[in-house]
Amino acid sequence: MLRCDGKLFLALGEVISITVGAESFEQIMLDIIGDESVIISYQLIYLTPMLADGSPDQMYDWKSICQLNTPQFKIPGCLLQVINPSVSVTDDNRRQPYYQFESSVLMSLSADMLLQLVPQDVKHIPKVSVTKDFPYHNAGKACFICECDDSGFQDNNIEEWEYNNRNTCSLCPVVLDCDKPQSILTHIATHILHDTHVDQSSEPCGLCLLPSPICCFMLKGALWELQPAEQQLMEQAWDTHNVIPKTWPLKKKKNHIPLVISDAHSLKMAFRTTHLRTNASSEDTSNEMRTIPDLEDDDAKDSCNLEDIDASENDSNKWQDNYNPDLWEINADVLLEK
């Protein structure tokens, strides 16, 4: 996913490099992609709607297009899913092959990614500006916006959602940045040393200020005494401990034209349609239908050899045949040759 115009949109990309810790790899197993040490670099893939050819069995309605200087991003592995897209087959060697996608599958990927998203991961989602190629659009409307009521994005305002899910101190309204643990320890320490509301005899935790019998993260007692200079620094930190940077609410840009969202490619529409069809299936199971396809065909689980596209979304539902997660790998070398 990418953050664009204060909203989340589906984004597809090709893997450029894979880093685990300090080492680079050409491929890794899919079951470790969610590890916090896995970092994936990918190049954005642009999509354009495919023209209908009048064929009743036409499955795909989106295809990839080549662009120069497409942006590249680096994200944690937990923020992407892996897909095995269909590649166009043509007898004309002068035409470059392209990837093909179905709208229903792309909406399914968006739903999967959004429902798995947790507040602490939002800050790792790259931000991009609105361009003629992204978000993906059809008939002038933005497609594959990531929003649904179950995820907390009722208004689809990512900045507001991130703000409402921020971590704050339990004794004051200061926002604690989990990426800066030293600043958190300093802030909590000022409360322990100087806040009259904190009972030092209860041995409060240096991370959450809860008494020692309650907190499971109780730190060990100090092995040394604070020096006078350190005492002075802590007093200075206490004097400014409740200073809150004025960063919210965000100011609206002047003459900003909001994106027009395509209802036909919206997750809210997909979930609503799925709900209606699920209710109908309870009355007549023989006519059961799903908007978002499920991968439940045993024949589709026999084998798989992933030629990877990273998708800042995927890996659940119908796509493509030959699904076997034990055999899936992320292979940067294959992608770099394309």
mmCIF file of C-alpha atoms in Angstrom:
data_model
loop_
_atom_site.group_PDB
_atom_site.id
_atom_site.type_symbol
_atom_site.label_atom_id
_atom_site.label_comp_id
_atom_site.label_asym_id
_atom_site.label_seq_id
_atom_site.Cartn_x
_atom_site.Cartn_y
_atom_site.Cartn_z
ATOM 1 C CA MET A 1 0.000 0.000 0.000
ATOM 2 C CA LEU A 2 0.964 3.627 -0.508
ATOM 3 C CA ARG A 3 -0.239 6.754 1.254
ATOM 4 C CA CYS A 4 -1.598 9.274 -1.223
ATOM 5 C CA ASP A 5 -3.707 12.362 -0.565
ATOM 6 C CA GLY A 6 -4.212 11.279 3.055
ATOM 7 C CA LYS A 7 -5.578 7.885 2.015
ATOM 8 C CA LEU A 8 -4.298 4.352 1.472
ATOM 9 C CA PHE A 9 -4.256 2.824 -2.004
ATOM 10 C CA LEU A 10 -3.234 -0.534 -3.370
ATOM 11 C CA ALA A 11 0.165 -0.524 -5.088
ATOM 12 C CA LEU A 12 1.885 -3.291 -7.041
ATOM 13 C CA GLY A 13 5.617 -3.562 -7.538
ATOM 14 C CA GLU A 14 8.520 -5.740 -8.608
ATOM 15 C CA VAL A 15 11.066 -6.776 -6.002
ATOM 16 C CA ILE A 16 14.494 -5.196 -6.464
ATOM 17 C CA SER A 17 16.340 -6.378 -3.382
ATOM 18 C CA ILE A 18 15.779 -8.367 -0.196
ATOM 19 C CA THR A 19 17.608 -7.624 3.045
ATOM 20 C CA VAL A 20 17.462 -9.692 6.215
ATOM 21 C CA GLY A 21 19.299 -7.944 9.005
ATOM 22 C CA ALA A 22 22.540 -6.719 7.455
ATOM 23 C CA GLU A 23 22.684 -9.352 4.694
ATOM 24 C CA SER A 24 21.235 -9.307 1.189
ATOM 25 C CA PHE A 25 19.529 -12.329 -0.332
ATOM 26 C CA GLU A 26 18.302 -13.235 -3.782
ATOM 27 C CA GLN A 27 15.402 -15.220 -2.362
ATOM 28 C CA ILE A 28 13.771 -16.057 0.962
ATOM 29 C CA MET A 29 10.989 -18.372 2.055
ATOM 30 C CA LEU A 30 7.564 -16.807 2.291
ATOM 31 C CA ASP A 31 7.002 -17.911 5.876
ATOM 32 C CA ILE A 32 9.676 -15.509 7.192
ATOM 33 C CA ILE A 33 8.645 -12.479 5.165
ATOM 34 C CA GLY A 34 6.790 -11.011 8.135
ATOM 35 C CA ASP A 35 9.881 -11.007 10.342
ATOM 36 C CA GLU A 36 10.799 -7.525 11.540
ATOM 37 C CA SER A 37 14.347 -7.902 10.185
ATOM 38 C CA VAL A 38 13.155 -8.395 6.580
ATOM 39 C CA ILE A 39 13.302 -5.277 4.396
ATOM 40 C CA ILE A 40 12.063 -5.339 0.797
ATOM 41 C CA SER A 41 12.933 -2.808 -1.904
ATOM 42 C CA TYR A 42 10.544 -2.685 -4.838
ATOM 43 C CA GLN A 43 9.784 -0.672 -7.944
ATOM 44 C CA LEU A 44 6.230 0.539 -8.453
ATOM 45 C CA ILE A 45 4.244 -1.046 -11.285
ATOM 46 C CA TYR A 46 1.726 1.163 -13.044
ATOM 47 C CA LEU A 47 -1.593 -0.278 -14.219
ATOM 48 C CA THR A 48 -4.043 0.778 -16.889
ATOM 49 C CA PRO A 49 -7.511 -0.607 -17.688
ATOM 50 C CA MET A 50 -7.667 -3.153 -20.503
ATOM 51 C CA LEU A 51 -10.053 -2.494 -23.352
ATOM 52 C CA ALA A 52 -12.854 -5.015 -23.576
ATOM 53 C CA ASP A 53 -12.428 -7.253 -26.608
ATOM 54 C CA GLY A 54 -16.015 -8.441 -26.610
ATOM 55 C CA SER A 55 -15.024 -11.952 -25.615
ATOM 56 C CA PRO A 56 -17.406 -13.482 -23.041
ATOM 57 C CA ASP A 57 -14.538 -15.306 -21.320
ATOM 58 C CA GLN A 58 -12.303 -12.248 -20.868
ATOM 59 C CA MET A 59 -11.036 -12.480 -17.280
ATOM 60 C CA TYR A 60 -8.607 -9.612 -16.911
ATOM 61 C CA ASP A 61 -9.478 -5.936 -16.921
ATOM 62 C CA TRP A 62 -6.118 -4.392 -15.860
ATOM 63 C CA LYS A 63 -2.621 -4.663 -17.307
ATOM 64 C CA SER A 64 0.811 -3.338 -16.371
ATOM 65 C CA ILE A 65 2.452 -0.587 -18.391
ATOM 66 C CA CYS A 66 6.107 0.377 -18.711
ATOM 67 C CA GLN A 67 7.195 3.813 -17.553
ATOM 68 C CA LEU A 68 10.594 5.437 -17.216
ATOM 69 C CA ASN A 69 11.865 6.535 -13.816
ATOM 70 C CA THR A 70 9.198 4.728 -11.832
ATOM 71 C CA PRO A 71 9.598 5.336 -8.081
ATOM 72 C CA GLN A 72 11.213 2.824 -5.754
ATOM 73 C CA PHE A 73 10.373 2.171 -2.111
ATOM 74 C CA LYS A 74 11.776 0.274 0.848
ATOM 75 C CA ILE A 75 9.338 -1.263 3.337
ATOM 76 C CA PRO A 76 9.234 -3.960 6.040
ATOM 77 C CA GLY A 77 8.263 -7.376 4.735
ATOM 78 C CA CYS A 78 5.117 -7.406 6.874
ATOM 79 C CA LEU A 79 3.627 -4.648 4.707
ATOM 80 C CA LEU A 80 3.551 -6.628 1.475
ATOM 81 C CA GLN A 81 1.986 -9.744 0.102
ATOM 82 C CA VAL A 82 3.192 -11.944 -2.733
ATOM 83 C CA ILE A 83 1.303 -12.744 -5.916
ATOM 84 C CA ASN A 84 1.880 -14.830 -9.008
ATOM 85 C CA PRO A 85 0.225 -12.795 -11.783
ATOM 86 C CA SER A 86 -0.717 -13.923 -15.236
ATOM 87 C CA VAL A 87 1.565 -12.774 -18.058
ATOM 88 C CA SER A 88 0.192 -11.890 -21.482
ATOM 89 C CA VAL A 89 0.941 -14.309 -24.307
ATOM 90 C CA THR A 90 1.279 -12.857 -27.801
ATOM 91 C CA ASP A 91 2.532 -14.053 -31.147
ATOM 92 C CA ASP A 92 3.862 -10.599 -31.932
ATOM 93 C CA ASN A 93 7.473 -10.522 -30.683
ATOM 94 C CA ARG A 94 7.546 -6.762 -31.066
ATOM 95 C CA ARG A 95 5.088 -6.361 -28.217
ATOM 96 C CA GLN A 96 6.482 -6.574 -24.716
ATOM 97 C CA PRO A 97 4.647 -9.002 -22.403
ATOM 98 C CA TYR A 98 2.714 -7.466 -19.553
ATOM 99 C CA TYR A 99 1.066 -8.592 -16.340
ATOM 100 C CA GLN A 100 -2.709 -9.040 -16.241
ATOM 101 C CA PHE A 101 -5.013 -8.589 -13.244
ATOM 102 C CA GLU A 102 -8.667 -8.881 -12.269
ATOM 103 C CA SER A 103 -10.419 -6.115 -10.358
ATOM 104 C CA SER A 104 -11.997 -8.593 -7.943
ATOM 105 C CA VAL A 105 -8.600 -10.059 -7.102
ATOM 106 C CA LEU A 106 -7.024 -6.639 -6.599
ATOM 107 C CA MET A 107 -9.860 -5.612 -4.284
ATOM 108 C CA SER A 108 -9.391 -8.858 -2.388
ATOM 109 C CA LEU A 109 -5.709 -8.068 -1.926
ATOM 110 C CA SER A 110 -6.542 -4.585 -0.696
ATOM 111 C CA ALA A 111 -8.971 -5.986 1.857
ATOM 112 C CA ASP A 112 -6.443 -8.534 3.104
ATOM 113 C CA MET A 113 -3.717 -5.957 3.578
ATOM 114 C CA LEU A 114 -5.985 -3.458 5.274
ATOM 115 C CA LEU A 115 -7.461 -5.906 7.773
ATOM 116 C CA GLN A 116 -3.958 -7.045 8.770
ATOM 117 C CA LEU A 117 -2.650 -3.500 9.204
ATOM 118 C CA VAL A 118 -1.779 -2.434 12.760
ATOM 119 C CA PRO A 119 -1.288 1.173 13.938
ATOM 120 C CA GLN A 120 2.461 0.878 14.525
ATOM 121 C CA ASP A 121 3.027 -0.137 10.890
ATOM 122 C CA VAL A 122 1.255 2.847 9.331
ATOM 123 C CA LYS A 123 4.295 5.094 9.707
ATOM 124 C CA HIS A 124 6.322 2.705 7.504
ATOM 125 C CA ILE A 125 3.941 3.041 4.537
ATOM 126 C CA PRO A 126 5.566 5.341 1.937
ATOM 127 C CA LYS A 127 3.903 8.618 0.980
ATOM 128 C CA VAL A 128 3.521 9.672 -2.651
ATOM 129 C CA SER A 129 1.934 12.585 -4.462
ATOM 130 C CA VAL A 130 -1.024 12.248 -6.794
ATOM 131 C CA THR A 131 0.116 11.735 -10.402
ATOM 132 C CA LYS A 132 -1.546 10.776 -13.655
ATOM 133 C CA ASP A 133 -0.450 7.159 -13.123
ATOM 134 C CA PHE A 134 -1.075 6.718 -9.391
ATOM 135 C CA PRO A 135 -3.435 6.013 -7.743
ATOM 136 C CA TYR A 136 -4.576 3.599 -10.432
ATOM 137 C CA HIS A 137 -7.569 5.141 -12.149
ATOM 138 C CA ASN A 138 -10.400 4.246 -14.461
ATOM 139 C CA ALA A 139 -12.557 6.821 -16.239
ATOM 140 C CA GLY A 140 -10.897 9.585 -14.256
ATOM 141 C CA LYS A 141 -11.664 8.018 -10.861
ATOM 142 C CA ALA A 142 -9.152 6.608 -8.365
ATOM 143 C CA CYS A 143 -9.373 2.840 -7.879
ATOM 144 C CA PHE A 144 -8.514 0.339 -5.145
ATOM 145 C CA ILE A 145 -8.731 2.644 -2.167
ATOM 146 C CA CYS A 146 -8.117 0.709 1.043
ATOM 147 C CA GLU A 147 -11.055 1.391 3.324
ATOM 148 C CA CYS A 148 -13.560 -0.678 5.239
ATOM 149 C CA ASP A 149 -15.456 -0.299 8.490
ATOM 150 C CA ASP A 150 -13.769 -3.281 10.188
ATOM 151 C CA SER A 151 -10.302 -1.729 9.936
ATOM 152 C CA GLY A 152 -11.018 1.583 11.634
ATOM 153 C CA PHE A 153 -10.774 3.599 8.409
ATOM 154 C CA GLN A 154 -14.431 4.642 8.408
ATOM 155 C CA ASP A 155 -13.577 8.081 7.031
ATOM 156 C CA ASN A 156 -10.479 6.802 5.221
ATOM 157 C CA ASN A 157 -8.357 9.592 6.720
ATOM 158 C CA ILE A 158 -5.049 7.902 7.418
ATOM 159 C CA GLU A 159 -3.549 10.896 9.242
ATOM 160 C CA GLU A 160 -6.511 11.139 11.597
ATOM 161 C CA TRP A 161 -6.520 7.373 12.203
ATOM 162 C CA GLU A 162 -2.795 7.392 12.918
ATOM 163 C CA TYR A 163 -3.235 10.338 15.265
ATOM 164 C CA ASN A 164 -6.049 8.633 17.196
ATOM 165 C CA ASN A 165 -3.932 5.493 17.625
ATOM 166 C CA ARG A 166 -0.768 7.231 18.801
ATOM 167 C CA ASN A 167 0.989 6.176 22.023
ATOM 168 C CA THR A 168 0.758 8.716 24.838
ATOM 169 C CA CYS A 169 2.158 8.882 28.346
ATOM 170 C CA SER A 170 -0.193 7.515 31.030
ATOM 171 C CA LEU A 171 0.258 10.636 33.189
ATOM 172 C CA CYS A 172 0.406 13.432 30.620
ATOM 173 C CA PRO A 173 -0.657 14.007 27.001
ATOM 174 C CA VAL A 174 2.868 13.753 25.577
ATOM 175 C CA VAL A 175 3.126 11.454 22.543
ATOM 176 C CA LEU A 176 5.779 8.747 22.936
ATOM 177 C CA ASP A 177 7.686 7.767 19.807
ATOM 178 C CA CYS A 178 8.355 4.024 19.934
ATOM 179 C CA ASP A 179 11.190 4.482 17.437
ATOM 180 C CA LYS A 180 13.063 6.527 20.061
ATOM 181 C CA PRO A 181 13.222 4.305 23.161
ATOM 182 C CA GLN A 182 15.828 6.500 24.848
ATOM 183 C CA SER A 183 13.469 9.481 24.791
ATOM 184 C CA ILE A 184 10.724 7.312 26.310
ATOM 185 C CA LEU A 185 13.016 6.219 29.155
ATOM 186 C CA THR A 186 13.995 9.840 29.763
ATOM 187 C CA HIS A 187 10.395 10.989 29.878
ATOM 188 C CA ILE A 188 9.267 8.211 32.231
ATOM 189 C CA ALA A 189 12.315 8.774 34.450
ATOM 190 C CA THR A 190 11.384 12.432 34.929
ATOM 191 C CA HIS A 191 7.991 11.340 36.230
ATOM 192 C CA ILE A 192 9.561 8.883 38.669
ATOM 193 C CA LEU A 193 12.070 11.420 39.994
ATOM 194 C CA HIS A 194 9.980 14.586 40.103
ATOM 195 C CA ASP A 195 6.261 13.866 39.678
ATOM 196 C CA THR A 196 4.424 14.059 43.016
ATOM 197 C CA HIS A 197 1.703 11.781 41.628
ATOM 198 C CA VAL A 198 4.159 8.881 41.378
ATOM 199 C CA ASP A 199 4.782 6.818 44.508
ATOM 200 C CA GLN A 200 8.460 5.892 44.364
ATOM 201 C CA SER A 201 8.024 3.352 47.167
ATOM 202 C CA SER A 202 5.908 1.219 44.797
ATOM 203 C CA GLU A 203 8.947 0.764 42.535
ATOM 204 C CA PRO A 204 7.180 1.984 39.382
ATOM 205 C CA CYS A 205 8.158 0.551 36.024
ATOM 206 C CA GLY A 206 10.575 2.639 34.000
ATOM 207 C CA LEU A 207 8.492 2.044 30.876
ATOM 208 C CA CYS A 208 4.833 2.328 31.900
ATOM 209 C CA LEU A 209 4.928 3.656 35.513
ATOM 210 C CA LEU A 210 2.835 0.775 36.847
ATOM 211 C CA PRO A 211 3.763 -0.574 40.323
ATOM 212 C CA SER A 212 6.161 -3.513 40.379
ATOM 213 C CA PRO A 213 3.558 -6.189 41.281
ATOM 214 C CA ILE A 214 1.473 -5.257 38.229
ATOM 215 C CA CYS A 215 3.943 -4.539 35.438
ATOM 216 C CA CYS A 216 5.577 -7.519 33.740
ATOM 217 C CA PHE A 217 8.364 -5.302 32.366
ATOM 218 C CA MET A 218 9.744 -4.272 35.743
ATOM 219 C CA LEU A 219 13.320 -3.043 35.305
ATOM 220 C CA LYS A 220 16.091 -4.064 37.675
ATOM 221 C CA GLY A 221 17.169 -1.646 40.372
ATOM 222 C CA ALA A 222 19.822 0.925 39.602
ATOM 223 C CA LEU A 223 23.408 -0.261 39.837
ATOM 224 C CA TRP A 224 24.794 3.238 40.313
ATOM 225 C CA GLU A 225 23.811 6.627 41.653
ATOM 226 C CA LEU A 226 22.961 9.659 39.561
ATOM 227 C CA GLN A 227 25.724 12.222 39.388
ATOM 228 C CA PRO A 228 24.953 15.925 40.067
ATOM 229 C CA ALA A 229 25.183 16.735 36.359
ATOM 230 C CA GLU A 230 22.732 13.935 35.569
ATOM 231 C CA GLN A 231 20.383 15.176 38.272
ATOM 232 C CA GLN A 232 20.456 18.625 36.698
ATOM 233 C CA LEU A 233 19.733 17.227 33.242
ATOM 234 C CA MET A 234 16.779 15.247 34.585
ATOM 235 C CA GLU A 235 15.405 18.369 36.258
ATOM 236 C CA GLN A 236 15.643 20.215 32.947
ATOM 237 C CA ALA A 237 13.868 17.337 31.221
ATOM 238 C CA TRP A 238 11.120 17.490 33.840
ATOM 239 C CA ASP A 239 10.630 21.216 33.296
ATOM 240 C CA THR A 240 9.879 20.569 29.628
ATOM 241 C CA HIS A 241 8.296 17.114 29.898
ATOM 242 C CA ASN A 242 4.774 18.285 29.066
ATOM 243 C CA VAL A 243 5.661 20.417 26.059
ATOM 244 C CA ILE A 244 3.625 19.085 23.144
ATOM 245 C CA PRO A 245 4.705 19.918 19.575
ATOM 246 C CA LYS A 246 1.892 21.582 17.673
ATOM 247 C CA THR A 247 1.667 19.210 14.738
ATOM 248 C CA TRP A 248 -2.053 18.404 14.795
ATOM 249 C CA PRO A 249 -4.427 18.908 13.193
ATOM 250 C CA LEU A 250 -2.876 19.032 9.761
ATOM 251 C CA LYS A 251 -3.582 22.089 7.689
ATOM 252 C CA LYS A 252 -5.487 21.634 4.481
ATOM 253 C CA LYS A 253 -3.657 22.596 1.325
ATOM 254 C CA LYS A 254 -5.014 25.607 -0.476
ATOM 255 C CA ASN A 255 -6.898 24.932 -3.702
ATOM 256 C CA HIS A 256 -6.644 21.213 -3.006
ATOM 257 C CA ILE A 257 -8.836 19.124 -5.289
ATOM 258 C CA PRO A 258 -9.764 15.837 -3.580
ATOM 259 C CA LEU A 259 -9.540 12.587 -5.492
ATOM 260 C CA VAL A 260 -12.728 11.200 -6.992
ATOM 261 C CA ILE A 261 -13.052 7.592 -5.840
ATOM 262 C CA SER A 262 -14.424 4.869 -8.099
ATOM 263 C CA ASP A 263 -17.313 3.143 -6.303
ATOM 264 C CA ALA A 264 -16.985 0.120 -8.582
ATOM 265 C CA HIS A 265 -13.435 -0.470 -7.301
ATOM 266 C CA SER A 266 -14.079 0.403 -3.654
ATOM 267 C CA LEU A 267 -13.637 -2.079 -0.819
ATOM 268 C CA LYS A 268 -16.810 -0.860 0.854
ATOM 269 C CA MET A 269 -18.762 -1.875 -2.224
ATOM 270 C CA ALA A 270 -16.968 -5.227 -2.367
ATOM 271 C CA PHE A 271 -17.665 -6.019 1.293
ATOM 272 C CA ARG A 272 -21.294 -4.945 1.002
ATOM 273 C CA THR A 273 -21.831 -7.085 -2.085
ATOM 274 C CA THR A 274 -20.146 -10.037 -0.412
ATOM 275 C CA HIS A 275 -22.374 -9.645 2.642
ATOM 276 C CA LEU A 276 -25.533 -9.590 0.542
ATOM 277 C CA ARG A 277 -24.476 -12.645 -1.412
ATOM 278 C CA THR A 278 -23.537 -14.511 1.747
ATOM 279 C CA ASN A 279 -27.018 -13.894 3.163
ATOM 280 C CA ALA A 280 -28.564 -15.120 -0.060
ATOM 281 C CA SER A 281 -26.450 -18.272 0.049
ATOM 282 C CA SER A 282 -27.930 -19.259 3.413
ATOM 283 C CA GLU A 283 -31.295 -19.614 1.649
ATOM 284 C CA ASP A 284 -29.965 -21.422 -1.375
ATOM 285 C CA THR A 285 -26.489 -22.908 -0.929
ATOM 286 C CA SER A 286 -26.544 -24.321 -4.436
ATOM 287 C CA ASN A 287 -26.392 -20.795 -5.847
ATOM 288 C CA GLU A 288 -23.664 -19.496 -3.547
ATOM 289 C CA MET A 289 -21.612 -16.631 -5.002
ATOM 290 C CA ARG A 290 -18.715 -14.564 -3.696
ATOM 291 C CA THR A 291 -17.434 -11.212 -4.875
ATOM 292 C CA ILE A 292 -14.036 -11.839 -3.290
ATOM 293 C CA PRO A 293 -12.873 -15.307 -4.396
ATOM 294 C CA ASP A 294 -11.523 -17.843 -1.923
ATOM 295 C CA LEU A 295 -8.752 -20.293 -2.588
ATOM 296 C CA GLU A 296 -10.368 -23.556 -1.546
ATOM 297 C CA ASP A 297 -9.832 -25.741 -4.577
ATOM 298 C CA ASP A 298 -7.664 -28.716 -3.600
ATOM 299 C CA ASP A 299 -6.425 -29.027 -7.170
ATOM 300 C CA ALA A 300 -5.085 -25.500 -6.936
ATOM 301 C CA LYS A 301 -2.899 -26.365 -3.956
ATOM 302 C CA ASP A 302 -0.772 -29.060 -5.555
ATOM 303 C CA SER A 303 2.197 -27.041 -6.697
ATOM 304 C CA CYS A 304 3.479 -23.540 -7.173
ATOM 305 C CA ASN A 305 6.641 -21.948 -8.418
ATOM 306 C CA LEU A 306 6.484 -18.233 -7.661
ATOM 307 C CA GLU A 307 7.961 -15.796 -10.161
ATOM 308 C CA ASP A 308 7.568 -12.922 -7.941
ATOM 309 C CA ILE A 309 5.936 -9.685 -8.068
ATOM 310 C CA ASP A 310 5.883 -7.944 -4.804
ATOM 311 C CA ALA A 311 2.580 -6.463 -4.194
ATOM 312 C CA SER A 312 2.238 -4.009 -1.535
ATOM 313 C CA GLU A 313 -0.733 -6.463 -1.237
ATOM 314 C CA ASN A 314 -1.666 -10.095 -1.682
ATOM 315 C CA ASP A 315 -1.331 -13.707 -0.833
ATOM 316 C CA SER A 316 -4.741 -14.853 0.251
ATOM 317 C CA ASN A 317 -7.618 -15.678 -1.958
ATOM 318 C CA LYS A 318 -8.123 -16.964 -5.437
ATOM 319 C CA TRP A 319 -5.213 -15.881 -7.449
ATOM 320 C CA GLN A 320 -3.731 -17.832 -9.462
ATOM 321 C CA ASP A 321 -3.734 -21.523 -9.871
ATOM 322 C CA ASN A 322 -1.112 -23.761 -8.338
ATOM 323 C CA TYR A 323 -1.103 -22.498 -4.785
ATOM 324 C CA ASN A 324 1.257 -24.044 -2.287
ATOM 325 C CA PRO A 325 2.655 -21.698 0.374
ATOM 326 C CA ASP A 326 5.366 -24.173 1.333
ATOM 327 C CA LEU A 327 6.922 -23.790 -2.109
ATOM 328 C CA TRP A 328 6.544 -20.061 -2.504
ATOM 329 C CA GLU A 329 9.676 -17.964 -2.417
ATOM 330 C CA ILE A 330 10.527 -14.345 -3.032
ATOM 331 C CA ASN A 331 13.132 -14.392 -5.759
ATOM 332 C CA ALA A 332 14.752 -11.065 -6.567
ATOM 333 C CA ASP A 333 16.986 -12.550 -9.260
ATOM 334 C CA VAL A 334 14.029 -13.604 -11.397
ATOM 335 C CA LEU A 335 12.507 -10.157 -11.174
ATOM 336 C CA LEU A 336 15.696 -8.342 -12.025
ATOM 337 C CA GLU A 337 15.977 -10.284 -15.270
ATOM 338 C CA LYS A 338 12.548 -9.129 -16.448
#
